[in-house]
Tab-separated table of C-alpha atoms in Angstrom:
chain	number	residue	atom	x	y	z
J	1	MET	CA	-15.921	-8.637	245.588
J	2	ALA	CA	-14.201	-6.816	248.510
J	3	ALA	CA	-12.473	-3.548	247.739
J	4	VAL	CA	-8.681	-3.553	247.980
J	5	GLN	CA	-6.872	-0.463	249.167
J	6	ILE	CA	-3.326	0.176	248.015
J	7	SER	CA	-1.205	2.735	249.843
J	8	LEU	CA	0.949	4.840	247.523
J	9	PRO	CA	2.776	7.562	249.487
J	10	LEU	CA	3.811	10.735	247.712
J	11	PRO	CA	7.502	11.139	246.926
J	12	VAL	CA	9.596	13.001	249.471
J	13	LEU	CA	10.394	16.581	248.583
J	14	PRO	CA	14.049	17.512	248.290
J	15	PRO	CA	15.581	19.254	251.321
J	16	GLY	CA	15.294	23.029	251.321
J	17	TRP	CA	12.424	23.069	248.812
J	18	GLN	CA	10.068	26.044	249.254
J	19	GLY	CA	6.670	25.913	247.581
J	20	ASP	CA	6.017	29.635	247.474
J	21	LYS	CA	9.259	30.226	245.565
J	22	GLU	CA	10.023	27.080	243.571
J	23	PHE	CA	6.494	25.897	242.550
J	24	LYS	CA	5.717	26.383	238.875
J	25	ALA	CA	2.235	25.733	237.423
J	26	ALA	CA	2.230	23.639	234.228
J	27	GLY	CA	-1.293	24.784	233.203
J	28	SER	CA	-4.647	26.040	234.378
J	29	LEU	CA	-8.038	24.445	234.995
J	30	SER	CA	-10.810	25.067	232.478
J	31	THR	CA	-13.985	26.863	233.394
J	32	PRO	CA	-16.440	24.432	235.080
J	33	ALA	CA	-19.533	23.479	233.062
J	34	GLN	CA	-22.705	21.566	233.960
J	35	ARG	CA	-23.379	18.294	232.109
J	36	ASN	CA	-26.289	15.844	232.262
J	37	VAL	CA	-25.158	12.247	232.878
J	38	GLU	CA	-27.511	9.569	231.529
J	39	PRO	CA	-27.386	5.803	232.174
J	40	VAL	CA	-26.386	4.242	228.787
J	41	GLY	CA	-24.134	1.504	227.411
J	42	PRO	CA	-24.162	-2.322	227.399
J	43	HIS	CA	-23.711	-2.676	231.145
J	44	PHE	CA	-26.713	-0.433	231.900
J	45	LEU	CA	-28.800	-2.365	229.327
J	46	ALA	CA	-27.800	-5.647	230.965
J	47	HIS	CA	-28.790	-4.194	234.362
J	48	ALA	CA	-32.174	-3.062	232.989
J	49	ARG	CA	-32.736	-6.493	231.370
J	50	ARG	CA	-32.051	-8.294	234.637
J	51	LEU	CA	-34.496	-6.001	236.538
J	52	ARG	CA	-37.198	-6.433	233.903
J	53	HIS	CA	-37.022	-10.232	233.737
J	54	ARG	CA	-36.146	-10.659	237.425
J	55	ARG	CA	-32.956	-12.609	236.647
J	56	THR	CA	-29.788	-13.154	238.567
J	57	PHE	CA	-26.384	-12.467	237.027
J	58	SER	CA	-25.765	-16.186	236.263
J	59	GLU	CA	-29.248	-16.739	234.777
J	60	ASP	CA	-28.928	-13.700	232.532
J	61	GLU	CA	-25.481	-14.743	231.277
J	62	ARG	CA	-26.659	-18.304	230.554
J	63	ILE	CA	-29.771	-17.195	228.642
J	64	GLU	CA	-27.856	-14.604	226.621
J	65	ALA	CA	-25.184	-17.180	225.726
J	66	GLN	CA	-27.894	-19.565	224.471
J	67	ASN	CA	-29.504	-16.842	222.366
J	68	LYS	CA	-26.138	-15.854	220.939
J	69	ALA	CA	-25.321	-19.468	220.023
J	70	LYS	CA	-28.733	-19.839	218.379
J	71	ASN	CA	-28.207	-16.672	216.330
J	72	VAL	CA	-24.741	-17.835	215.252
J	73	GLU	CA	-26.155	-21.191	214.149
J	74	GLU	CA	-28.958	-19.543	212.196
J	75	ASP	CA	-26.490	-17.148	210.538
J	76	SER	CA	-24.148	-19.986	209.586
J	77	ASP	CA	-27.017	-21.878	207.954
J	78	GLU	CA	-28.085	-18.986	205.768
J	79	ASP	CA	-25.654	-20.006	203.013
J	80	ILE	CA	-27.205	-23.494	202.752
J	81	SER	CA	-30.843	-22.445	202.892
J	82	GLU	CA	-33.155	-22.393	199.893
J	83	PRO	CA	-36.892	-22.914	199.366
J	84	GLU	CA	-38.082	-26.506	199.156
J	85	ASP	CA	-40.004	-27.565	196.056
J	86	PRO	CA	-43.325	-29.272	196.981
J	87	MET	CA	-42.784	-31.740	194.121
J	88	MET	CA	-39.425	-32.669	195.593
J	89	LEU	CA	-40.938	-33.243	199.047
J	90	SER	CA	-43.331	-35.781	197.554
J	91	ARG	CA	-40.663	-37.797	195.687
J	92	ASP	CA	-40.574	-41.562	195.948
J	93	ALA	CA	-37.432	-42.623	197.814
J	94	LYS	CA	-37.042	-45.658	195.525
J	95	ASP	CA	-36.416	-43.335	192.577
J	96	TRP	CA	-33.240	-41.989	194.189
J	97	LYS	CA	-31.277	-41.993	190.937
J	98	GLY	CA	-33.638	-39.462	189.439
J	99	GLN	CA	-33.441	-36.989	192.296
J	100	ASP	CA	-31.198	-33.926	192.461
J	101	HIS	CA	-29.110	-34.678	195.538
J	102	TYR	CA	-27.859	-31.107	195.867
J	103	ALA	CA	-31.421	-29.723	195.695
J	104	VAL	CA	-32.572	-32.260	198.312
J	105	LEU	CA	-30.001	-30.871	200.752
J	106	GLY	CA	-30.546	-27.246	199.729
J	107	LEU	CA	-27.171	-26.880	197.998
J	108	SER	CA	-28.334	-26.114	194.467
J	109	LYS	CA	-26.276	-22.936	194.172
J	110	TYR	CA	-23.073	-24.749	195.182
J	111	ARG	CA	-23.417	-28.180	193.583
J	112	TRP	CA	-19.960	-29.649	192.794
J	113	ARG	CA	-18.328	-26.734	194.650
J	114	ALA	CA	-20.044	-27.661	197.944
J	115	THR	CA	-17.586	-28.626	200.679
J	116	GLU	CA	-17.885	-31.614	202.975
J	117	SER	CA	-18.622	-29.267	205.880
J	118	GLN	CA	-21.499	-27.646	203.990
J	119	ILE	CA	-22.949	-31.050	203.104
J	120	LYS	CA	-22.872	-32.188	206.737
J	121	ARG	CA	-24.450	-28.960	207.968
J	122	ALA	CA	-27.144	-29.127	205.302
J	123	HIS	CA	-27.863	-32.750	206.224
J	124	ARG	CA	-28.184	-31.858	209.893
J	125	LYS	CA	-30.553	-28.992	209.106
J	126	LYS	CA	-32.738	-31.149	206.851
J	127	VAL	CA	-32.840	-33.988	209.372
J	128	LEU	CA	-33.925	-31.631	212.151
J	129	ARG	CA	-36.765	-30.410	209.942
J	130	HIS	CA	-37.939	-33.664	208.336
J	131	HIS	CA	-37.141	-36.383	210.881
J	132	PRO	CA	-40.112	-38.806	211.156
J	133	ASP	CA	-40.084	-38.665	214.955
J	134	LYS	CA	-40.347	-34.879	214.917
J	135	LYS	CA	-43.232	-34.986	212.441
J	136	ALA	CA	-44.997	-37.667	214.450
J	137	ALA	CA	-44.643	-35.579	217.611
J	138	ALA	CA	-46.131	-32.628	215.700
J	139	GLY	CA	-49.100	-34.776	214.640
J	140	SER	CA	-48.152	-34.915	210.960
J	141	SER	CA	-49.317	-37.950	208.994
J	142	GLU	CA	-46.727	-37.620	206.208
J	143	ASP	CA	-44.524	-40.630	205.471
J	144	ASP	CA	-40.744	-40.695	205.764
J	145	SER	CA	-40.118	-40.849	201.994
J	146	PHE	CA	-38.377	-37.473	201.773
J	147	PHE	CA	-36.324	-38.274	204.867
J	148	LYS	CA	-34.989	-41.326	203.030
J	149	CYS	CA	-34.191	-39.078	200.056
J	150	ILE	CA	-32.170	-36.862	202.408
J	151	GLN	CA	-30.242	-39.849	203.760
J	152	LYS	CA	-29.523	-41.169	200.268
J	153	ALA	CA	-28.374	-37.760	199.025
J	154	THR	CA	-26.020	-37.418	202.001
J	155	GLU	CA	-24.675	-40.942	201.486
J	156	ILE	CA	-23.817	-40.212	197.843
J	157	LEU	CA	-22.390	-36.722	198.322
J	158	LEU	CA	-20.153	-37.725	201.237
J	159	ASP	CA	-18.706	-40.665	199.276
J	160	PRO	CA	-15.988	-39.253	196.927
J	161	VAL	CA	-16.456	-42.000	194.324
J	162	LYS	CA	-20.254	-41.875	194.253
J	163	ARG	CA	-20.258	-38.079	194.300
J	164	ARG	CA	-17.911	-37.929	191.295
J	165	GLN	CA	-20.198	-40.348	189.443
J	166	PHE	CA	-23.184	-38.114	190.162
J	167	ASP	CA	-21.264	-34.929	189.277
J	168	SER	CA	-20.399	-36.524	185.917
J	169	VAL	CA	-24.077	-36.518	184.900
J	170	ASP	CA	-25.261	-33.474	186.875
J	171	GLN	CA	-26.774	-31.475	184.034
J	172	ALA	CA	-27.987	-28.792	186.437
J	173	ALA	CA	-24.337	-27.719	186.870
J	174	ASP	CA	-23.771	-27.386	183.117
J	175	VAL	CA	-23.772	-23.988	181.433
J	176	ASP	CA	-25.234	-24.001	177.931
J	177	PRO	CA	-23.284	-22.229	175.172
J	178	PRO	CA	-24.738	-18.933	173.974
J	179	SER	CA	-27.262	-18.994	171.176
J	180	LYS	CA	-26.656	-17.248	167.861
J	181	LYS	CA	-28.995	-14.487	168.941
J	182	GLN	CA	-27.061	-13.944	172.150
J	183	ALA	CA	-23.724	-14.053	170.321
J	184	GLN	CA	-24.887	-11.377	167.881
J	185	LYS	CA	-25.441	-8.962	170.778
J	186	GLY	CA	-21.754	-9.121	171.715
J	187	GLY	CA	-20.079	-9.922	175.012
J	188	PHE	CA	-18.174	-12.931	173.670
J	189	PHE	CA	-16.003	-13.459	176.752
J	190	LYS	CA	-18.849	-12.833	179.207
J	191	LEU	CA	-20.925	-15.485	177.418
J	192	TRP	CA	-18.250	-18.140	176.915
J	193	ASN	CA	-16.160	-17.895	180.105
J	194	PRO	CA	-18.886	-19.493	182.301
J	195	VAL	CA	-19.263	-22.322	179.765
J	196	PHE	CA	-15.605	-23.348	179.962
J	197	ASP	CA	-15.464	-22.738	183.715
J	198	SER	CA	-18.248	-25.305	184.024
J	199	GLU	CA	-16.545	-27.800	181.707
J	200	ALA	CA	-13.213	-27.326	183.517
J	201	ARG	CA	-14.492	-29.296	186.521
J	202	PHE	CA	-14.049	-32.503	184.493
J	203	SER	CA	-10.363	-31.894	183.735
J	204	LYS	CA	-7.750	-34.237	185.196
J	205	ALA	CA	-5.131	-31.491	184.804
J	206	GLN	CA	-5.565	-28.486	187.050
J	207	PRO	CA	-5.507	-25.512	186.852
J	208	VAL	CA	-7.279	-25.133	183.523
J	209	PRO	CA	-6.297	-22.214	181.214
J	210	ARG	CA	-8.940	-19.478	181.065
J	211	LEU	CA	-10.497	-18.134	177.866
J	212	GLY	CA	-9.046	-14.739	178.720
J	213	ASP	CA	-10.126	-11.486	177.112
J	214	GLU	CA	-9.407	-9.299	174.106
J	215	LYS	CA	-5.991	-8.387	175.570
J	216	SER	CA	-4.768	-12.002	175.692
J	217	THR	CA	-1.597	-12.751	173.742
J	218	LYS	CA	-1.400	-15.195	170.860
J	219	GLU	CA	0.530	-17.644	173.065
J	220	GLU	CA	-2.185	-17.549	175.734
J	221	VAL	CA	-4.949	-18.091	173.165
J	222	ASN	CA	-3.071	-20.999	171.564
J	223	GLU	CA	-2.462	-22.520	174.982
J	224	PHE	CA	-6.189	-22.335	175.761
J	225	TYR	CA	-7.368	-23.992	172.546
J	226	ASN	CA	-4.578	-26.593	172.527
J	227	PHE	CA	-5.529	-27.566	176.064
J	228	TRP	CA	-9.189	-28.008	175.199
J	229	PHE	CA	-8.570	-29.801	171.902
J	230	ASN	CA	-6.473	-32.305	173.900
J	231	PHE	CA	-8.828	-32.261	176.882
J	232	ASP	CA	-8.292	-35.170	179.293
J	233	SER	CA	-11.592	-35.679	181.089
J	234	TRP	CA	-12.308	-37.874	184.107
J	235	ARG	CA	-16.016	-37.744	183.328
J	236	SER	CA	-17.741	-41.132	183.465
J	237	PHE	CA	-21.319	-42.277	183.204
J	238	GLU	CA	-21.564	-45.121	185.736
J	239	TYR	CA	-24.304	-43.278	187.575
J	240	GLN	CA	-26.661	-43.911	184.658
J	241	ASP	CA	-25.910	-47.647	184.545
J	242	GLU	CA	-28.751	-50.103	184.563
J	243	ASP	CA	-28.910	-51.914	187.903
J	244	VAL	CA	-27.090	-55.249	187.806
J	245	PRO	CA	-29.061	-58.126	189.407
J	246	ASP	CA	-27.511	-59.322	192.663
J	247	ASP	CA	-28.794	-62.897	192.525
J	248	ASN	CA	-26.274	-65.589	191.676
J	249	GLU	CA	-28.727	-67.773	189.795
J	250	ASN	CA	-28.963	-65.717	186.610
J	251	ARG	CA	-25.292	-65.082	185.844
J	252	ASP	CA	-25.866	-64.776	182.113
J	253	GLN	CA	-28.312	-61.943	182.678
J	254	LYS	CA	-25.803	-60.235	184.998
J	255	ARG	CA	-23.002	-60.424	182.403
J	256	HIS	CA	-25.411	-59.180	179.728
J	257	VAL	CA	-26.337	-56.124	181.809
J	258	GLU	CA	-22.651	-55.385	182.566
J	259	ARG	CA	-21.744	-55.523	178.857
J	260	LYS	CA	-24.734	-53.345	178.068
J	261	ASN	CA	-23.610	-50.796	180.671
J	262	ASN	CA	-20.020	-50.762	179.370
J	263	ASN	CA	-21.181	-50.176	175.812
J	264	ALA	CA	-23.501	-47.418	176.955
J	265	ARG	CA	-20.667	-45.694	178.840
J	266	LYS	CA	-18.370	-45.812	175.795
J	267	LYS	CA	-21.110	-44.415	173.589
J	268	LYS	CA	-21.833	-41.564	176.015
J	269	LYS	CA	-18.121	-40.843	176.368
J	270	THR	CA	-17.759	-40.614	172.580
J	271	GLU	CA	-20.796	-38.366	172.352
J	272	ASP	CA	-19.402	-36.139	175.111
J	273	ILE	CA	-16.057	-35.770	173.286
J	274	ALA	CA	-17.899	-34.867	170.082
J	275	ARG	CA	-20.052	-32.382	172.001
J	276	LEU	CA	-16.972	-30.692	173.461
J	277	ARG	CA	-15.281	-30.558	170.045
J	278	ALA	CA	-18.364	-28.944	168.513
J	279	LEU	CA	-18.385	-26.497	171.436
J	280	LEU	CA	-14.773	-25.529	170.714
J	281	ASP	CA	-15.422	-25.131	166.983
J	282	GLU	CA	-18.364	-22.843	167.726
J	283	CYS	CA	-16.277	-20.810	170.175
J	284	MET	CA	-13.376	-20.457	167.749
J	285	ALA	CA	-15.746	-19.376	164.982
J	286	GLY	CA	-16.863	-16.414	167.083
J	287	ASP	CA	-13.482	-15.564	168.599
J	288	ASP	CA	-12.318	-12.308	167.020
J	289	ARG	CA	-8.828	-12.882	168.413
J	290	ILE	CA	-8.374	-15.904	166.154
J	291	LYS	CA	-9.476	-13.827	163.187
J	292	LYS	CA	-7.092	-11.040	164.177
J	293	PHE	CA	-4.161	-13.424	164.628
J	294	ARG	CA	-4.844	-15.110	161.292
J	295	LYS	CA	-5.087	-11.740	159.567
J	296	GLU	CA	-1.801	-10.655	161.123
J	297	GLU	CA	-0.236	-13.960	160.110
J	298	ARG	CA	-1.409	-13.560	156.503
J	299	ALA	CA	-0.157	-9.969	156.443
J	300	SER	CA	3.193	-11.121	157.792
J	301	LYS	CA	3.412	-13.865	155.155
J	302	ASP	CA	2.511	-11.427	152.364
J	303	LYS	CA	5.122	-8.986	153.610
J	304	LYS	CA	7.771	-11.682	153.682
J	305	ARG	CA	6.760	-12.844	150.193
J	306	LEU	CA	7.040	-9.336	148.773
J	307	GLU	CA	10.359	-8.822	150.490
J	308	ARG	CA	11.570	-12.150	149.146
J	309	GLU	CA	10.520	-11.299	145.588
J	310	ALA	CA	12.173	-7.880	145.807
J	311	ALA	CA	15.306	-9.505	147.150
J	312	GLU	CA	15.291	-12.009	144.285
J	313	ARG	CA	15.019	-9.208	141.729
J	314	GLN	CA	17.830	-7.355	143.436
J	315	VAL	CA	19.935	-10.489	143.362
J	316	VAL	CA	19.441	-10.827	139.600
J	317	GLU	CA	20.510	-7.225	139.111
J	318	ASP	CA	23.459	-7.591	141.439
J	319	LYS	CA	24.668	-10.727	139.664
J	320	LYS	CA	25.184	-8.808	136.470
J	321	LYS	CA	27.314	-6.211	138.217
J	322	ALA	CA	29.088	-8.778	140.318
J	323	ALA	CA	30.133	-10.761	137.240
J	324	GLU	CA	32.235	-7.860	136.027
J	325	GLU	CA	34.020	-7.459	139.330
J	326	GLN	CA	34.237	-11.095	140.273
J	327	GLU	CA	37.423	-11.987	138.443
J	328	ARG	CA	39.310	-8.912	139.600
J	329	LEU	CA	38.217	-9.351	143.193
J	330	ARG	CA	39.124	-13.015	143.059
J	331	LYS	CA	42.666	-12.271	141.962
J	332	GLU	CA	43.074	-9.515	144.504
J	333	ALA	CA	41.715	-11.778	147.210
J	334	GLU	CA	44.101	-14.572	146.254
J	335	GLU	CA	47.066	-12.250	146.336
J	336	ALA	CA	45.994	-10.711	149.648
J	337	ALA	CA	45.377	-14.121	151.159
J	338	LYS	CA	48.740	-15.358	149.961
J	339	ALA	CA	50.518	-12.382	151.474
J	340	GLU	CA	48.509	-12.712	154.682
J	341	ARG	CA	49.390	-16.392	154.989
J	342	ALA	CA	53.045	-15.586	154.515
J	343	GLU	CA	52.940	-12.854	157.158
J	344	GLY	CA	50.931	-15.060	159.491
J	345	LYS	CA	53.378	-17.886	159.119
J	346	LYS	CA	56.280	-15.565	159.923
J	347	ALA	CA	54.453	-14.136	162.921
J	348	LYS	CA	53.626	-17.603	164.235
J	349	GLU	CA	57.206	-18.758	163.822
J	350	ALA	CA	58.469	-15.622	165.569
J	351	ALA	CA	55.978	-16.046	168.421
J	352	LYS	CA	56.808	-19.717	168.714
J	353	ASN	CA	60.526	-18.984	168.836
J	354	ALA	CA	59.939	-16.228	171.391
J	355	VAL	CA	58.017	-18.624	173.629
J	356	LYS	CA	60.764	-21.232	173.365
J	357	LYS	CA	63.365	-18.612	174.137
J	358	ASN	CA	61.431	-17.359	177.165
J	359	LYS	CA	60.921	-20.907	178.441
J	360	ARG	CA	64.638	-21.546	178.214
J	361	ALA	CA	65.299	-18.276	180.007
J	362	LEU	CA	62.875	-19.187	182.817
J	363	LYS	CA	64.430	-22.603	183.314
J	364	ALA	CA	67.896	-21.111	183.111
J	365	SER	CA	67.038	-18.599	185.853
J	366	ILE	CA	66.147	-21.464	188.185
J	367	LYS	CA	69.240	-23.397	187.244
J	368	ASP	CA	71.480	-20.337	187.713
J	369	ALA	CA	69.883	-19.792	191.138
J	370	ASN	CA	70.879	-23.368	192.123
J	371	TYR	CA	67.211	-24.435	192.092
J	372	LEU	CA	66.478	-21.854	194.815
J	373	LEU	CA	69.029	-23.414	197.200
J	374	PRO	CA	71.886	-21.507	198.850
J	375	ALA	CA	74.966	-21.085	196.703
J	376	GLY	CA	77.430	-23.903	197.037
J	377	GLN	CA	74.818	-26.441	198.159
J	378	GLU	CA	74.347	-29.262	195.716
J	379	ALA	CA	70.745	-29.670	194.565
J	380	PRO	CA	69.515	-33.278	194.919
J	381	ALA	CA	67.688	-34.917	192.026
J	382	LYS	CA	64.363	-34.818	193.857
J	383	ARG	CA	64.713	-31.073	194.377
J	384	VAL	CA	65.541	-30.560	190.710
J	385	ASP	CA	62.484	-32.575	189.618
J	386	GLU	CA	60.148	-30.717	191.993
J	387	VAL	CA	61.361	-27.292	190.856
J	388	LEU	CA	61.204	-28.196	187.155
J	389	ASN	CA	57.691	-29.628	187.595
J	390	ASP	CA	56.609	-26.399	189.276
J	391	ILE	CA	58.105	-24.358	186.446
J	392	ASP	CA	56.267	-26.479	183.855
J	393	ALA	CA	53.005	-26.022	185.756
J	394	VAL	CA	53.468	-22.243	185.928
J	395	MET	CA	54.502	-21.897	182.279
J	396	ALA	CA	51.479	-23.931	181.196
J	397	LYS	CA	49.222	-21.251	182.708
J	398	LEU	CA	51.069	-18.243	181.298
J	399	GLU	CA	50.168	-16.348	178.172
J	400	PRO	CA	53.093	-15.497	175.806
J	401	GLU	CA	53.039	-11.850	176.951
J	402	GLU	CA	53.052	-12.862	180.631
J	403	MET	CA	55.899	-15.264	180.003
J	404	ALA	CA	57.938	-12.557	178.275
J	405	LEU	CA	57.305	-10.163	181.184
J	406	LEU	CA	58.371	-12.771	183.741
J	407	ALA	CA	61.535	-13.535	181.724
J	408	SER	CA	62.424	-9.834	181.654
J	409	LYS	CA	62.052	-9.643	185.454
J	410	LEU	CA	64.386	-12.608	185.904
J	411	ASN	CA	66.914	-11.428	183.347
J	412	GLY	CA	70.378	-11.191	184.882
J	413	LEU	CA	69.330	-12.582	188.294
J	414	LYS	CA	71.299	-15.617	189.461
J	415	VAL	CA	70.914	-15.572	193.242
J	416	ALA	CA	68.202	-17.630	194.917
J	417	ASP	CA	67.235	-14.778	197.253
J	418	ALA	CA	66.542	-12.538	194.229
J	419	VAL	CA	64.916	-15.150	191.970
J	420	ALA	CA	62.652	-16.860	194.536
J	421	PRO	CA	60.494	-13.773	195.394
J	422	ILE	CA	59.735	-13.157	191.712
J	423	TRP	CA	58.585	-16.739	191.184
J	424	ARG	CA	56.605	-16.669	194.452
J	425	GLU	CA	54.874	-13.419	193.395
J	426	GLU	CA	53.953	-14.925	190.025
J	427	VAL	CA	52.543	-18.084	191.656
J	428	GLN	CA	50.444	-15.941	194.011
J	429	ARG	CA	49.115	-13.919	191.056
J	430	LEU	CA	48.071	-17.086	189.217
J	431	ASN	CA	46.422	-18.449	192.366
J	432	ALA	CA	44.464	-15.232	192.828
J	433	ALA	CA	43.382	-15.342	189.172
J	434	GLY	CA	42.163	-18.921	189.597
J	435	LYS	CA	44.555	-20.301	187.010
J	436	LEU	CA	46.473	-22.336	189.591
J	437	LYS	CA	44.975	-24.341	192.429
J	438	GLU	CA	46.275	-24.167	195.946
J	439	GLY	CA	49.004	-26.812	196.409
J	440	GLU	CA	49.491	-27.374	192.687
J	441	VAL	CA	52.870	-25.555	192.936
J	442	ARG	CA	54.838	-26.214	196.127
J	443	VAL	CA	58.517	-25.218	195.902
J	444	LEU	CA	58.043	-21.975	193.978
J	445	ALA	CA	55.182	-20.918	196.272
J	446	THR	CA	57.378	-21.003	199.427
């Protein structure tokens, strides 16, 4: 690449500038020191590699890119690599139902958690290693039986329906419950959490409540056990069906095998439900939280019972004392109630009369003000109806105290110019308070 020169002239000094007088040093140079410079770094290593192997720039870049891609591929396959069992390599391809499809592809540690991408990568890796053409080119005399096992395992695991059927009976993915000896050593949650995590893969409802720990609340524990006692499983057992004959000649035999398979599935389903129920009973029996909650519940019941009995005894004692005071209190209460009713009746009548009086005063103020029209102008019937309707609407929203206050403001006012602002102010107050809607009152609001 040709070098490019760029001309960058220094800035022009201001006129009259004198270096010996106006120059100011911002700092000083450090003392010079001698250093040894050695050729290091990735670029020097690339240069040395090209000289050693007598490569050009393009050849070196191409070869390094290939090596890098190979390393990346090998690294990405590390998570799907596992030793191959010699017994598995010698399996008969016809016995494909008895093989462990995940182990065939090297995915034993993932099993039902294996993704589609992992399955495809594992298949590609196994095919590259066990393809019949590759073995024939290497001079191997082995048959292609294991290669067929690889193809069958990939076919089943990449088909969602067939894979679910196989996962239903994949005992290698199951986690056995702890033995009595293990349970006696402690670690209840560490022992049982993996068991229910394994069983949770069969649940139609997701996510599945966890077993939790010793700090779990009673609600969380009840939720866990209620979920598992009402467990809705998608697990089926079609994978273990007896093969149905494909020929059309022996239809009776075909129907017989299908009925036999259906009955076998139902039986296995029933046995699986019973197994899960026994698993839950065993777990509950060793769950100290259940014991603690039951103990607390019994203590709470006993406390309530004792409190109830003490209350009953107190009631018996109080009845004796209350009998002596009952008659006197009853008479006093009757007399007080009678007096209160009389006072209440008077107060209600007075309040009712006050409201009527204030209503008449409010309507009279409008009438005296010529229905808010100039003096001397006759108010038409429509105007009278509109104003009276507005007054009724306003009075319907007023409390008795507010009505009395408004009547006092209007007392003695008979001119429209004096009455109208008071009504308009009251309408605005009710609008602001949300008691009246905009437009519900028209004449008084203007």
